[in-house]
Tab-separated table of N, CA, C and O in Angstrom:
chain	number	residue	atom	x	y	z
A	1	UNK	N	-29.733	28.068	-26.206
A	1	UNK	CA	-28.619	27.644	-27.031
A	1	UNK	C	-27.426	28.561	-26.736
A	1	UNK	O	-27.630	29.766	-26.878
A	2	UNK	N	-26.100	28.123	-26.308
A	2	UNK	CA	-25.103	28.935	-26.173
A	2	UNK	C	-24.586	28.969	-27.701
A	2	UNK	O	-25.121	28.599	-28.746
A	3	UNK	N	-23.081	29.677	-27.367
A	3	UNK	CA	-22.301	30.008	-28.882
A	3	UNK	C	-21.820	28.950	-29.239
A	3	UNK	O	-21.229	29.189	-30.292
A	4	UNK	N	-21.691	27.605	-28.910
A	4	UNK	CA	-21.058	26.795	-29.442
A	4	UNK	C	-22.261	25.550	-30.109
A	4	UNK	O	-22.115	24.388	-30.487
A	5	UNK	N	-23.406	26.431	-30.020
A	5	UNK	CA	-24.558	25.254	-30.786
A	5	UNK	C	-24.964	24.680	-30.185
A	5	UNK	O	-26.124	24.572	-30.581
A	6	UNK	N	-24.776	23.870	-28.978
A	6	UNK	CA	-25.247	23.248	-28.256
A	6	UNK	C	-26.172	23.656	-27.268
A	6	UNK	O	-26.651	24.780	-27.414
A	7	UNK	N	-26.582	22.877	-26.140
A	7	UNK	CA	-27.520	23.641	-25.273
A	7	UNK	C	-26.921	23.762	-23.828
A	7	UNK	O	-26.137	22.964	-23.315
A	8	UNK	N	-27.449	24.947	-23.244
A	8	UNK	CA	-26.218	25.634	-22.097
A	8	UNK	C	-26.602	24.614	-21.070
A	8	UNK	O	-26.089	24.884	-19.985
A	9	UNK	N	-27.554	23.209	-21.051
A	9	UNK	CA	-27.590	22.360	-19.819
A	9	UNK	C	-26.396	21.599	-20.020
A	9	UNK	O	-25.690	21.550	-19.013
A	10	UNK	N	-25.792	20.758	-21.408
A	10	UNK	CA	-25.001	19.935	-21.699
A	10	UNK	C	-23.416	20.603	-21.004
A	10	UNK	O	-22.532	20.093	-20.316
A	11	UNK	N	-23.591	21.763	-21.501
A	11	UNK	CA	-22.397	22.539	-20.959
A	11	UNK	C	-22.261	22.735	-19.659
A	11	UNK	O	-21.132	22.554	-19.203
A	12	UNK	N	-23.059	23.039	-18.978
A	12	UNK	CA	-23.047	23.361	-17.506
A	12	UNK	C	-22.587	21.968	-16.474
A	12	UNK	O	-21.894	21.821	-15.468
A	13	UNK	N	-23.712	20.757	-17.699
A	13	UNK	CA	-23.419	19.205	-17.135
A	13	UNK	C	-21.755	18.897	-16.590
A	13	UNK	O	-21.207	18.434	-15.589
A	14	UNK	N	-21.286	19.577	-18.178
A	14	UNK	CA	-20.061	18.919	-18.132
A	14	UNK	C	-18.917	19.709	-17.712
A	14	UNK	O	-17.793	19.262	-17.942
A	15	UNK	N	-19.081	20.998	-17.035
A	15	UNK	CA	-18.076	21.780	-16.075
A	15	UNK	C	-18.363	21.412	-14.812
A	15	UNK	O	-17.551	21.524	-13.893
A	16	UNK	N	-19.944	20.788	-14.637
A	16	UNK	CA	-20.079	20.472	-13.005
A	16	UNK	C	-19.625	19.054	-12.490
A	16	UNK	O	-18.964	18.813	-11.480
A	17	UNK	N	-20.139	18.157	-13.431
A	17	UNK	CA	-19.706	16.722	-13.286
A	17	UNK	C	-17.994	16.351	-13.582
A	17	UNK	O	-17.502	15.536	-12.801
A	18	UNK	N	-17.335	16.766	-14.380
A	18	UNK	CA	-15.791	16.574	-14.272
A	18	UNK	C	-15.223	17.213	-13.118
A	18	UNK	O	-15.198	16.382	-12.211
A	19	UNK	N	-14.805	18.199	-12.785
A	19	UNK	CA	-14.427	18.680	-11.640
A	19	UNK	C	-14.956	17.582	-10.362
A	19	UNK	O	-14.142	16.912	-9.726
A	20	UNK	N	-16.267	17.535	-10.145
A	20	UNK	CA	-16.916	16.807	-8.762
A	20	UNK	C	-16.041	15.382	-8.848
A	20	UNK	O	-15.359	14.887	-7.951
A	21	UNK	N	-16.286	14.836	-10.302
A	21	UNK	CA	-15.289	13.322	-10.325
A	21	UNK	C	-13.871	13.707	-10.051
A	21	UNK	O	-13.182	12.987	-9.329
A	22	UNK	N	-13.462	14.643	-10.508
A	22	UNK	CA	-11.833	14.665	-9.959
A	22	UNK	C	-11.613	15.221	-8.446
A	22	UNK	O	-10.526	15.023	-7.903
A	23	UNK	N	-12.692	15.946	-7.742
A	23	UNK	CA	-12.173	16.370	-6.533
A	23	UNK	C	-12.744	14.783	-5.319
A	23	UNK	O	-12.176	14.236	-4.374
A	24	UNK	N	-14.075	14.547	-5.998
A	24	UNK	CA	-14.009	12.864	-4.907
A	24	UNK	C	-13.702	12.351	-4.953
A	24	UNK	O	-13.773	11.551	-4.021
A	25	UNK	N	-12.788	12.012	-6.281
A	25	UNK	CA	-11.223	10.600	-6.440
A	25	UNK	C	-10.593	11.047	-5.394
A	25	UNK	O	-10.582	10.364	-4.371
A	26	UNK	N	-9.719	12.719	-5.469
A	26	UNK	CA	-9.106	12.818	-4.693
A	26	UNK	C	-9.518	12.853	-2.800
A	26	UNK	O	-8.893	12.720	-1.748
A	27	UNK	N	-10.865	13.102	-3.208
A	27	UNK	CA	-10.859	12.838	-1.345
A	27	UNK	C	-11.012	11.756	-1.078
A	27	UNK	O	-11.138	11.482	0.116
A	28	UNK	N	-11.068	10.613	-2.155
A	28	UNK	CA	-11.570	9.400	-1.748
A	28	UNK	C	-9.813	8.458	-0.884
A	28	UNK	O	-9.588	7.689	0.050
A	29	UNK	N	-8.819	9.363	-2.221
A	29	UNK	CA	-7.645	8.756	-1.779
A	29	UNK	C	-7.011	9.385	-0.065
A	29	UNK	O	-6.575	8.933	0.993
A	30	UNK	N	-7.288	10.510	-0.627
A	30	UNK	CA	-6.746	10.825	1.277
A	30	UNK	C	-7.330	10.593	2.098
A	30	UNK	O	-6.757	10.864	3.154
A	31	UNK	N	-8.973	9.892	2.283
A	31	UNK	CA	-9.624	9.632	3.195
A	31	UNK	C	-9.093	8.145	3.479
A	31	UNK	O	-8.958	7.804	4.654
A	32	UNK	N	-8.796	7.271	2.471
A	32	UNK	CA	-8.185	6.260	2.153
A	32	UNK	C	-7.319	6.080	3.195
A	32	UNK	O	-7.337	5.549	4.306
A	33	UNK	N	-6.654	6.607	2.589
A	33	UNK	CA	-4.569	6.551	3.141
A	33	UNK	C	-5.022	7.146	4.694
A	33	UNK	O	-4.449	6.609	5.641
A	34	UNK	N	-5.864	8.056	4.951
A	34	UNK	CA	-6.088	8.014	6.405
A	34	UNK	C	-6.444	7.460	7.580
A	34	UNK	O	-6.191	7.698	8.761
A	35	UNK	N	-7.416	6.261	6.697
A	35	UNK	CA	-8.205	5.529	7.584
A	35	UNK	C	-6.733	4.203	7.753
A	35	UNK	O	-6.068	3.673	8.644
A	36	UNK	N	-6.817	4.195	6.752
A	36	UNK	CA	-5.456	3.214	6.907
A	36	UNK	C	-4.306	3.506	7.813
A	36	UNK	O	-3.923	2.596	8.548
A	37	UNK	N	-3.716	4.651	7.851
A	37	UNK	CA	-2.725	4.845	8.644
A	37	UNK	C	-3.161	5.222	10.519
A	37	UNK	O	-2.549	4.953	11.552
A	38	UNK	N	-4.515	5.962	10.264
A	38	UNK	CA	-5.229	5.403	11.724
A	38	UNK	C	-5.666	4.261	11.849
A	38	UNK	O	-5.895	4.193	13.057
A	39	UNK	N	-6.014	3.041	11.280
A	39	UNK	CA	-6.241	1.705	11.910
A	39	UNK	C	-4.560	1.304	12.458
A	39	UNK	O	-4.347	1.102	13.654
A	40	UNK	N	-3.557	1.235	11.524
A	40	UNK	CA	-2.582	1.053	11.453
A	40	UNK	C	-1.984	1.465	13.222
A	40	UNK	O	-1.685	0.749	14.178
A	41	UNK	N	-2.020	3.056	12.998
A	41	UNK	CA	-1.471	3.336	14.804
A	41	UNK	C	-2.482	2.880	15.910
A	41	UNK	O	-2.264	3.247	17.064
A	42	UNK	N	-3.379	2.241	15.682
A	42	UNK	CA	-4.762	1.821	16.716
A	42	UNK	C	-4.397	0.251	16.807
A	42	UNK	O	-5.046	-0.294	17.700
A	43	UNK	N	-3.431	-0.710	16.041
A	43	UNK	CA	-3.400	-1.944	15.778
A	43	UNK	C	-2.166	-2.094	17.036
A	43	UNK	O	-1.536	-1.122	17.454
A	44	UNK	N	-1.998	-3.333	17.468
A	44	UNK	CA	-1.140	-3.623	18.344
A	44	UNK	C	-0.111	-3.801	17.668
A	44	UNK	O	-0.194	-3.756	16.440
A	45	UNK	N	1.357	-4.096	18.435
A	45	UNK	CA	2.471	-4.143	17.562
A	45	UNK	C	2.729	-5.732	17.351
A	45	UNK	O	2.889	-6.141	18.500
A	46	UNK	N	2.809	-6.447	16.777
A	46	UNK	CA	2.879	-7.787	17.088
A	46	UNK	C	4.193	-8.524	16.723
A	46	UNK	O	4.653	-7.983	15.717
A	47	UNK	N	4.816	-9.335	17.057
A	47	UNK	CA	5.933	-10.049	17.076
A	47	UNK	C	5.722	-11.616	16.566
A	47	UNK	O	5.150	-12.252	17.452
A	48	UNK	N	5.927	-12.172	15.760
A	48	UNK	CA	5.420	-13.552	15.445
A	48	UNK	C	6.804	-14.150	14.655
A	48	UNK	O	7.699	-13.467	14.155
A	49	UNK	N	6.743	-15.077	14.679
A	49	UNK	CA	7.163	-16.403	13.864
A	49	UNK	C	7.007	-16.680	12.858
A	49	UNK	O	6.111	-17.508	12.695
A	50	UNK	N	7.713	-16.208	11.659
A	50	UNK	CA	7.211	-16.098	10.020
A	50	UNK	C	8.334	-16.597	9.112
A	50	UNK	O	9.502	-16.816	9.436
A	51	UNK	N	7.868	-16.708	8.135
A	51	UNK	CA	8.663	-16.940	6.571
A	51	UNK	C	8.260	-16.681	5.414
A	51	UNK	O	7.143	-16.804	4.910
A	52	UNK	N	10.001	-16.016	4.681
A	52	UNK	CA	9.005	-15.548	3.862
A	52	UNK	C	8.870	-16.073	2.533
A	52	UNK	O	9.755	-16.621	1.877
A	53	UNK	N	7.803	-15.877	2.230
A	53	UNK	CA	7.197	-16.856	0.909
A	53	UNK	C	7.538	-16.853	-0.154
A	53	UNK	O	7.923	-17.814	-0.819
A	54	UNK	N	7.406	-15.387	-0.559
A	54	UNK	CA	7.910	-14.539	-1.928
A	54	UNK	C	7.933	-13.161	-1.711
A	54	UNK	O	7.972	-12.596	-0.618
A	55	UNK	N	7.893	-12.405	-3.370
A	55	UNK	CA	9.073	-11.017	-2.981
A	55	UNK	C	8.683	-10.536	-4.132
A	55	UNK	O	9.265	-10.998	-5.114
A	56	UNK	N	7.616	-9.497	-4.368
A	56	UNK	CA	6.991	-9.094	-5.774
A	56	UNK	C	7.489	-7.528	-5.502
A	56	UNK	O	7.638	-6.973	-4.414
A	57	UNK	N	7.646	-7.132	-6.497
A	57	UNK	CA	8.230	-5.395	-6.964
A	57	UNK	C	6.709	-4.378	-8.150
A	57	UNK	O	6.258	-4.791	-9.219
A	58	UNK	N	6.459	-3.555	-7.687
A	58	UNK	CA	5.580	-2.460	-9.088
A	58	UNK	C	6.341	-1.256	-9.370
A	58	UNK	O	6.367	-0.458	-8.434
A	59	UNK	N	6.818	-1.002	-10.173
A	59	UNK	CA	7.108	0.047	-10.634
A	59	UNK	C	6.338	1.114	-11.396
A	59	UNK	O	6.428	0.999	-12.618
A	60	UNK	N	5.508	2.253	-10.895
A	60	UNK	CA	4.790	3.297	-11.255
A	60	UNK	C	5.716	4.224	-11.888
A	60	UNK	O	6.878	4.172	-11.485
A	61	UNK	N	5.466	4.955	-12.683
A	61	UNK	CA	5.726	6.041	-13.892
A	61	UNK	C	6.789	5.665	-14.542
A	61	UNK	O	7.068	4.475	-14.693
A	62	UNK	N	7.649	6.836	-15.094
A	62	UNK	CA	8.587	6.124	-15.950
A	62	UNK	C	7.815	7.508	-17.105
A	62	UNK	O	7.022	8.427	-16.902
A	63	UNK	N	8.431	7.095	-18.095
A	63	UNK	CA	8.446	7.847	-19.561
A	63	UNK	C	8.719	9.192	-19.438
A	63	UNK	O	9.904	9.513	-19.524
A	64	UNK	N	7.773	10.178	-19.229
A	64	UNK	CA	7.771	11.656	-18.513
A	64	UNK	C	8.234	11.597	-17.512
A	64	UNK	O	9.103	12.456	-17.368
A	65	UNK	N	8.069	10.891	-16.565
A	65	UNK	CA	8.287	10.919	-15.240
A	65	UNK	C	9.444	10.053	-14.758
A	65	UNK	O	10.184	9.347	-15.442
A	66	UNK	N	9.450	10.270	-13.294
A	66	UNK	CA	10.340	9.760	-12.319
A	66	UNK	C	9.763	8.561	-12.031
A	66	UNK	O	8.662	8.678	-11.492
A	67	UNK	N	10.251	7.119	-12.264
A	67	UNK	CA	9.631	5.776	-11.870
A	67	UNK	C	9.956	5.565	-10.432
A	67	UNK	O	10.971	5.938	-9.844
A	68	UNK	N	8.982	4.940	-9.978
A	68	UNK	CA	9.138	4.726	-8.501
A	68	UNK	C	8.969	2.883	-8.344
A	68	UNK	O	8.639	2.358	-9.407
A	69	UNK	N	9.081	2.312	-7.647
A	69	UNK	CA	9.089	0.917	-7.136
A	69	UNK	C	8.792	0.284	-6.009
A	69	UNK	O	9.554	-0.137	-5.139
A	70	UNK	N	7.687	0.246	-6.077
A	70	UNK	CA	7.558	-0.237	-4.594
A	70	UNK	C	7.586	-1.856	-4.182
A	70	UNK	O	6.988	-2.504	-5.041
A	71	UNK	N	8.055	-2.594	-3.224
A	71	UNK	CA	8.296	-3.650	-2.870
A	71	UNK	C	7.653	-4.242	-1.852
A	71	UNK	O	7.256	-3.592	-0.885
A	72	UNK	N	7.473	-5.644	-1.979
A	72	UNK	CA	6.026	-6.168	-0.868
A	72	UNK	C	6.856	-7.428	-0.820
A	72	UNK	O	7.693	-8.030	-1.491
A	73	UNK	N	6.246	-7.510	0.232
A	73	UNK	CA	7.471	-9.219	0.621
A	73	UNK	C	5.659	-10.002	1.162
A	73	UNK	O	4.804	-9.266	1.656
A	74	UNK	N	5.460	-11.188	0.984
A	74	UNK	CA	4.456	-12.362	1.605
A	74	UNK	C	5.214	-13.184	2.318
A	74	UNK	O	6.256	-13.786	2.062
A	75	UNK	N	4.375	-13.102	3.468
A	75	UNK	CA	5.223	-13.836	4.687
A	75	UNK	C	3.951	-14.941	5.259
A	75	UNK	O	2.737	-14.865	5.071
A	76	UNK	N	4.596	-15.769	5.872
A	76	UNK	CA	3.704	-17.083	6.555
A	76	UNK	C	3.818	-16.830	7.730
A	76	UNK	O	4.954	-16.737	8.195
A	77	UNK	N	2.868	-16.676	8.421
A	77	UNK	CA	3.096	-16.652	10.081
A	77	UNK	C	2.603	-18.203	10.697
A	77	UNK	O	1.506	-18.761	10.666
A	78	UNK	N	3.908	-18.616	11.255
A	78	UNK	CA	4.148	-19.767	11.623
A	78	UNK	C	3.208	-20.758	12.606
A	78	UNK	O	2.830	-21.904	12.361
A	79	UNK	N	2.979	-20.013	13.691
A	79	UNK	CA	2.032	-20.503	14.304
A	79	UNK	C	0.523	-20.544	13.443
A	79	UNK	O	0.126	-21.692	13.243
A	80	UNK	N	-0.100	-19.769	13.069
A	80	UNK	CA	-1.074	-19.827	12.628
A	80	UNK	C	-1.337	-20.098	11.035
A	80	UNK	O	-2.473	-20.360	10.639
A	81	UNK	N	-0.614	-20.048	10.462
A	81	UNK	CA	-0.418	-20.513	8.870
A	81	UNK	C	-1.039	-19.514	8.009
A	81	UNK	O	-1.576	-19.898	6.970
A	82	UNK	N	-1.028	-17.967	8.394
A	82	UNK	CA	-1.971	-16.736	7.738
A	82	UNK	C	-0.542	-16.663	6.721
A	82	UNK	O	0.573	-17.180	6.801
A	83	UNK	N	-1.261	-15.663	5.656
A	83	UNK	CA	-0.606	-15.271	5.019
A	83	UNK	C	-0.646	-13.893	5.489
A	83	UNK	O	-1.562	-13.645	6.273
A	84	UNK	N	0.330	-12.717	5.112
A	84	UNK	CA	0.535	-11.125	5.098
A	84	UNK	C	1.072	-10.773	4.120
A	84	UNK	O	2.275	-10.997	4.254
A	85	UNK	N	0.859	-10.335	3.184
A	85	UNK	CA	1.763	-8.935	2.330
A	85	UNK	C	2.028	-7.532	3.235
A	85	UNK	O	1.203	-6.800	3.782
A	86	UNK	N	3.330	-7.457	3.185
A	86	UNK	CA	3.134	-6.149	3.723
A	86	UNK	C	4.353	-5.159	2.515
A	86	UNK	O	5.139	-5.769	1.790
A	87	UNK	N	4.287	-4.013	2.529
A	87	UNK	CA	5.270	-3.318	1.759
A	87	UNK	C	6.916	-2.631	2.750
A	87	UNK	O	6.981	-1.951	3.774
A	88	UNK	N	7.669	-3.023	2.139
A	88	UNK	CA	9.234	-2.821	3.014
A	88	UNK	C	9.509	-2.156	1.797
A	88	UNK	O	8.966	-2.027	0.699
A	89	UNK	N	10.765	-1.695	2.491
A	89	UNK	CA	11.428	-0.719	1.375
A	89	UNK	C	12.263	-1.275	0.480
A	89	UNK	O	11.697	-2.241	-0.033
A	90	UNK	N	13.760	-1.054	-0.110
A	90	UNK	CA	13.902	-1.536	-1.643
A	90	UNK	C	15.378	-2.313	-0.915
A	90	UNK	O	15.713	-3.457	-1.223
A	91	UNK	N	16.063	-1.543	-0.026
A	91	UNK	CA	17.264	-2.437	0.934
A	91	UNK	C	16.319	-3.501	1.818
A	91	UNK	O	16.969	-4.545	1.871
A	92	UNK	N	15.487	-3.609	2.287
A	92	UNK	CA	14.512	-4.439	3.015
A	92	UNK	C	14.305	-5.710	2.239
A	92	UNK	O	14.431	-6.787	2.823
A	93	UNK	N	13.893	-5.641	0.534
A	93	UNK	CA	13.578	-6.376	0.296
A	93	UNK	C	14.913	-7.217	-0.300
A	93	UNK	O	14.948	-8.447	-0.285
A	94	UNK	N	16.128	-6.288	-0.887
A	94	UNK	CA	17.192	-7.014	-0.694
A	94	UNK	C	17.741	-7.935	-0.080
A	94	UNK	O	18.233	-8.948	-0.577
A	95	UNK	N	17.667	-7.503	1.550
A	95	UNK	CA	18.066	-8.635	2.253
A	95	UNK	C	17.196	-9.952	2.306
A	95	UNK	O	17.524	-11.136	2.390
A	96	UNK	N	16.083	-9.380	2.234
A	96	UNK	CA	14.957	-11.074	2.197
A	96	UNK	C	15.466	-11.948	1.518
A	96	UNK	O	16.162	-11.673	0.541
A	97	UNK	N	15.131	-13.590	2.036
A	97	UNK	CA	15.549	-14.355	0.479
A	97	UNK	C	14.436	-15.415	0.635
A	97	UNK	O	14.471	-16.028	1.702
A	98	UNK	N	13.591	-15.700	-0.112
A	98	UNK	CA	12.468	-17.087	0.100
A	98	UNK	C	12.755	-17.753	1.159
A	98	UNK	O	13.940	-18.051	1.314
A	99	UNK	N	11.784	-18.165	2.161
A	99	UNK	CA	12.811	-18.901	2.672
A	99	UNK	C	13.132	-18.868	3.935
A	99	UNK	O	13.088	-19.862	4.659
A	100	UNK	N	13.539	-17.537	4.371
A	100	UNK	CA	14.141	-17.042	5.481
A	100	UNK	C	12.800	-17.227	6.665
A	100	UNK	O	11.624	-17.092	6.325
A	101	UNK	N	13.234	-17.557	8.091
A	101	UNK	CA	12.728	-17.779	8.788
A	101	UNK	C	13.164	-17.147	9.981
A	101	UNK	O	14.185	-17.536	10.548
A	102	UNK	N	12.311	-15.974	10.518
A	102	UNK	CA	13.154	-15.040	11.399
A	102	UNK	C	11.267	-14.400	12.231
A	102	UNK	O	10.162	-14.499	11.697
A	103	UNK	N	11.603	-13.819	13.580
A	103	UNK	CA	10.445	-12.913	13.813
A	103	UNK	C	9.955	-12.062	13.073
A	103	UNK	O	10.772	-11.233	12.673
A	104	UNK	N	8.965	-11.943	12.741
A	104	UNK	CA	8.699	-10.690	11.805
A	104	UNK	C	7.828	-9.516	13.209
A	104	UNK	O	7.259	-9.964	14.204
A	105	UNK	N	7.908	-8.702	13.020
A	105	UNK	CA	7.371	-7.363	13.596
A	105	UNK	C	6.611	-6.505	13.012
A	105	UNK	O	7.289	-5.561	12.608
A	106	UNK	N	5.270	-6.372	12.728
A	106	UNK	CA	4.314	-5.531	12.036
A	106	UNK	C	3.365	-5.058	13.041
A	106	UNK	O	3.059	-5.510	14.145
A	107	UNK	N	2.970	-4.021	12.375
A	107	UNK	CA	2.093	-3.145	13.185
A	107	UNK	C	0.590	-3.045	12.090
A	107	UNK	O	0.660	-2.307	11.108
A	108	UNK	N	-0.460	-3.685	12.312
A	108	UNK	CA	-1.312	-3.429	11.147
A	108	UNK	C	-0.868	-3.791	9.639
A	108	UNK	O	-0.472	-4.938	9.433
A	109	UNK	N	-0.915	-2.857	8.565
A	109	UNK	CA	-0.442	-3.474	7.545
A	109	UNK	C	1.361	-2.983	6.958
A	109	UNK	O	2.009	-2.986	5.911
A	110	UNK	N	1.612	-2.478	8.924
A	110	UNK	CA	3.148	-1.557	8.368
A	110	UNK	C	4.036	-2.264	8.876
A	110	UNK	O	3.899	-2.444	10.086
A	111	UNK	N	5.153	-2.873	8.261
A	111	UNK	CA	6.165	-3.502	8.597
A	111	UNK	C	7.060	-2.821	9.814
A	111	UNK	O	7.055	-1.614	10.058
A	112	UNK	N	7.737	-3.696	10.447
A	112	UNK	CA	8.319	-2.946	11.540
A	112	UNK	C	9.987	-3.652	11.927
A	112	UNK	O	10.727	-3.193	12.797
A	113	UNK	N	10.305	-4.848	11.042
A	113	UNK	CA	11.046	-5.127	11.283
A	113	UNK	C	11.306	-7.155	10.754
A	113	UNK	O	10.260	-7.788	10.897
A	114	UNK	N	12.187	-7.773	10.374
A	114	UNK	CA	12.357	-9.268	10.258
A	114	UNK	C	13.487	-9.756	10.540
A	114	UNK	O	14.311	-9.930	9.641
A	115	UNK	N	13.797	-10.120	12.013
A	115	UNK	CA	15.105	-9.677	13.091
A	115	UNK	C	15.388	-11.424	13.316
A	115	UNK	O	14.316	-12.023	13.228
A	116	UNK	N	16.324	-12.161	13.527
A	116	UNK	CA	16.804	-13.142	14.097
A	116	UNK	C	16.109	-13.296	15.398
A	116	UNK	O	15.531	-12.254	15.707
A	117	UNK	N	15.982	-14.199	16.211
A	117	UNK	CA	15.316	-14.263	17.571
A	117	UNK	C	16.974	-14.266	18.310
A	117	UNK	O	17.922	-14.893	17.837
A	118	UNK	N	17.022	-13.445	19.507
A	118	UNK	CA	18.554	-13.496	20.088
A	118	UNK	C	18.142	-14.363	21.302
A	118	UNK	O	18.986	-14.715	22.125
Protein backbone atom coordinates (compact mmCIF):
# COMPACT_ATOMS: atom_id res chain seq x y z
CA UNK A 1 0.00 0.00 0.00
CA UNK A 2 1.57 3.40 -0.87
CA UNK A 3 0.64 6.90 0.92
CA UNK A 4 -2.15 7.61 -1.05
CA UNK A 5 -4.22 4.30 0.01
CA UNK A 6 -4.11 2.67 -2.86
CA UNK A 7 -1.89 -0.12 -4.09
CA UNK A 8 1.70 0.77 -5.54
CA UNK A 9 0.68 -1.69 -8.81
CA UNK A 10 -2.36 0.76 -9.74
CA UNK A 11 0.12 3.56 -9.43
CA UNK A 12 2.98 2.30 -11.22
CA UNK A 13 0.06 1.07 -13.97
CA UNK A 14 -0.77 4.45 -14.43
CA UNK A 15 2.75 6.41 -14.73
CA UNK A 16 3.74 3.54 -17.16
CA UNK A 17 0.71 3.25 -19.41
CA UNK A 18 -0.01 7.19 -19.96
CA UNK A 19 3.31 8.27 -20.96
CA UNK A 20 3.74 4.88 -23.46
CA UNK A 21 0.09 6.13 -24.99
CA UNK A 22 1.38 9.60 -25.45
CA UNK A 23 4.90 8.80 -26.76
CA UNK A 24 3.27 6.01 -29.57
CA UNK A 25 0.58 8.60 -30.71
CA UNK A 26 3.42 10.63 -31.22
CA UNK A 27 5.60 8.18 -33.11
CA UNK A 28 2.72 6.95 -34.74
CA UNK A 29 2.24 10.58 -36.30
CA UNK A 30 5.80 11.12 -37.49
CA UNK A 31 6.12 7.70 -38.76
CA UNK A 32 2.89 8.68 -40.53
CA UNK A 33 3.79 11.96 -42.15
CA UNK A 34 7.01 10.03 -43.14
CA UNK A 35 5.87 7.26 -44.91
CA UNK A 36 3.69 9.61 -46.68
CA UNK A 37 6.08 12.12 -47.74
CA UNK A 38 8.49 9.12 -48.87
CA UNK A 39 5.79 7.41 -51.01
CA UNK A 40 5.03 10.89 -52.17
CA UNK A 41 8.95 11.60 -53.51
CA UNK A 42 9.02 7.73 -54.85
CA UNK A 43 5.56 8.53 -56.92
CA UNK A 44 5.97 9.78 -60.50
CA UNK A 45 5.10 13.31 -61.34
CA UNK A 46 2.02 13.12 -63.39
CA UNK A 47 0.32 15.61 -65.70
CA UNK A 48 -3.40 14.84 -66.55
CA UNK A 49 -6.58 16.33 -67.70
CA UNK A 50 -8.85 17.33 -64.74
CA UNK A 51 -11.72 19.35 -63.20
CA UNK A 52 -12.42 20.57 -60.48
CA UNK A 53 -15.35 19.29 -58.62
CA UNK A 54 -15.43 21.06 -55.34
CA UNK A 55 -13.43 23.08 -52.73
CA UNK A 56 -13.80 22.11 -48.89
CA UNK A 57 -11.75 24.26 -46.10
CA UNK A 58 -10.93 22.78 -41.94
CA UNK A 59 -10.02 25.07 -39.72
CA UNK A 60 -7.97 23.62 -36.56
CA UNK A 61 -7.59 25.64 -33.22
CA UNK A 62 -8.84 28.87 -32.54
CA UNK A 63 -9.88 29.90 -28.81
CA UNK A 64 -6.31 29.73 -27.00
CA UNK A 65 -4.74 29.32 -29.98
CA UNK A 66 -3.71 30.38 -33.43
CA UNK A 67 -6.45 28.85 -36.02
CA UNK A 68 -5.06 27.40 -38.96
CA UNK A 69 -7.06 26.31 -42.30
CA UNK A 70 -6.30 24.05 -44.40
CA UNK A 71 -7.77 23.70 -48.00
CA UNK A 72 -8.40 20.60 -50.33
CA UNK A 73 -9.73 21.06 -53.74
CA UNK A 74 -11.51 17.36 -55.50
CA UNK A 75 -10.62 17.10 -58.88
CA UNK A 76 -11.88 14.60 -61.80
CA UNK A 77 -9.27 13.28 -63.90
CA UNK A 78 -10.62 13.34 -67.27
CA UNK A 79 -9.45 10.56 -69.03
CA UNK A 80 -10.06 8.11 -66.47
CA UNK A 81 -13.02 9.48 -64.37
CA UNK A 82 -10.90 8.97 -60.74
CA UNK A 83 -11.54 11.19 -58.27
CA UNK A 84 -8.33 13.04 -56.09
CA UNK A 85 -8.45 15.27 -53.09
CA UNK A 86 -5.42 16.78 -52.78
CA UNK A 87 -4.53 19.80 -50.23
CA UNK A 88 -3.30 23.39 -52.02
CA UNK A 89 -2.75 26.26 -50.18
CA UNK A 90 -5.32 29.17 -49.24
CA UNK A 91 -4.30 31.61 -52.68
CA UNK A 92 -4.49 28.12 -54.60
CA UNK A 93 -7.74 27.49 -53.56
CA UNK A 94 -8.84 31.05 -54.32
CA UNK A 95 -8.14 30.90 -57.73
CA UNK A 96 -10.06 27.48 -58.27
CA UNK A 97 -13.66 27.83 -59.25
CA UNK A 98 -16.01 24.46 -59.75
CA UNK A 99 -15.71 23.85 -62.85
CA UNK A 100 -12.46 24.81 -64.12
CA UNK A 101 -10.89 22.56 -66.55
CA UNK A 102 -7.10 22.88 -66.86
CA UNK A 103 -3.94 20.13 -66.47
CA UNK A 104 -3.57 19.35 -63.11
CA UNK A 105 0.11 18.30 -61.94
CA UNK A 106 0.46 16.09 -58.76
CA UNK A 107 3.01 14.15 -57.44
CA UNK A 108 1.44 11.32 -55.12
CA UNK A 109 -0.93 12.98 -52.81
CA UNK A 110 1.09 16.58 -53.28
CA UNK A 111 -0.22 19.04 -55.56
CA UNK A 112 2.14 20.51 -57.99
CA UNK A 113 0.34 22.76 -59.97
CA UNK A 114 -3.47 23.47 -62.20
CA UNK A 115 -1.91 25.36 -65.33
CA UNK A 116 -3.88 26.09 -68.72
CA UNK A 117 -2.48 23.65 -71.49
CA UNK A 118 -0.24 26.30 -73.80
Amino acid sequence: MNMFGGSPFGFDLFMTVIPLIVVGGILYVIIKGMTTWMSNNAAPVLIEQAKVLSKRSQTYGGGDTQARTAYFITFELVESGDRLELQVSGKESGLLVEGDRRELTYQGTRYKGFNRKL
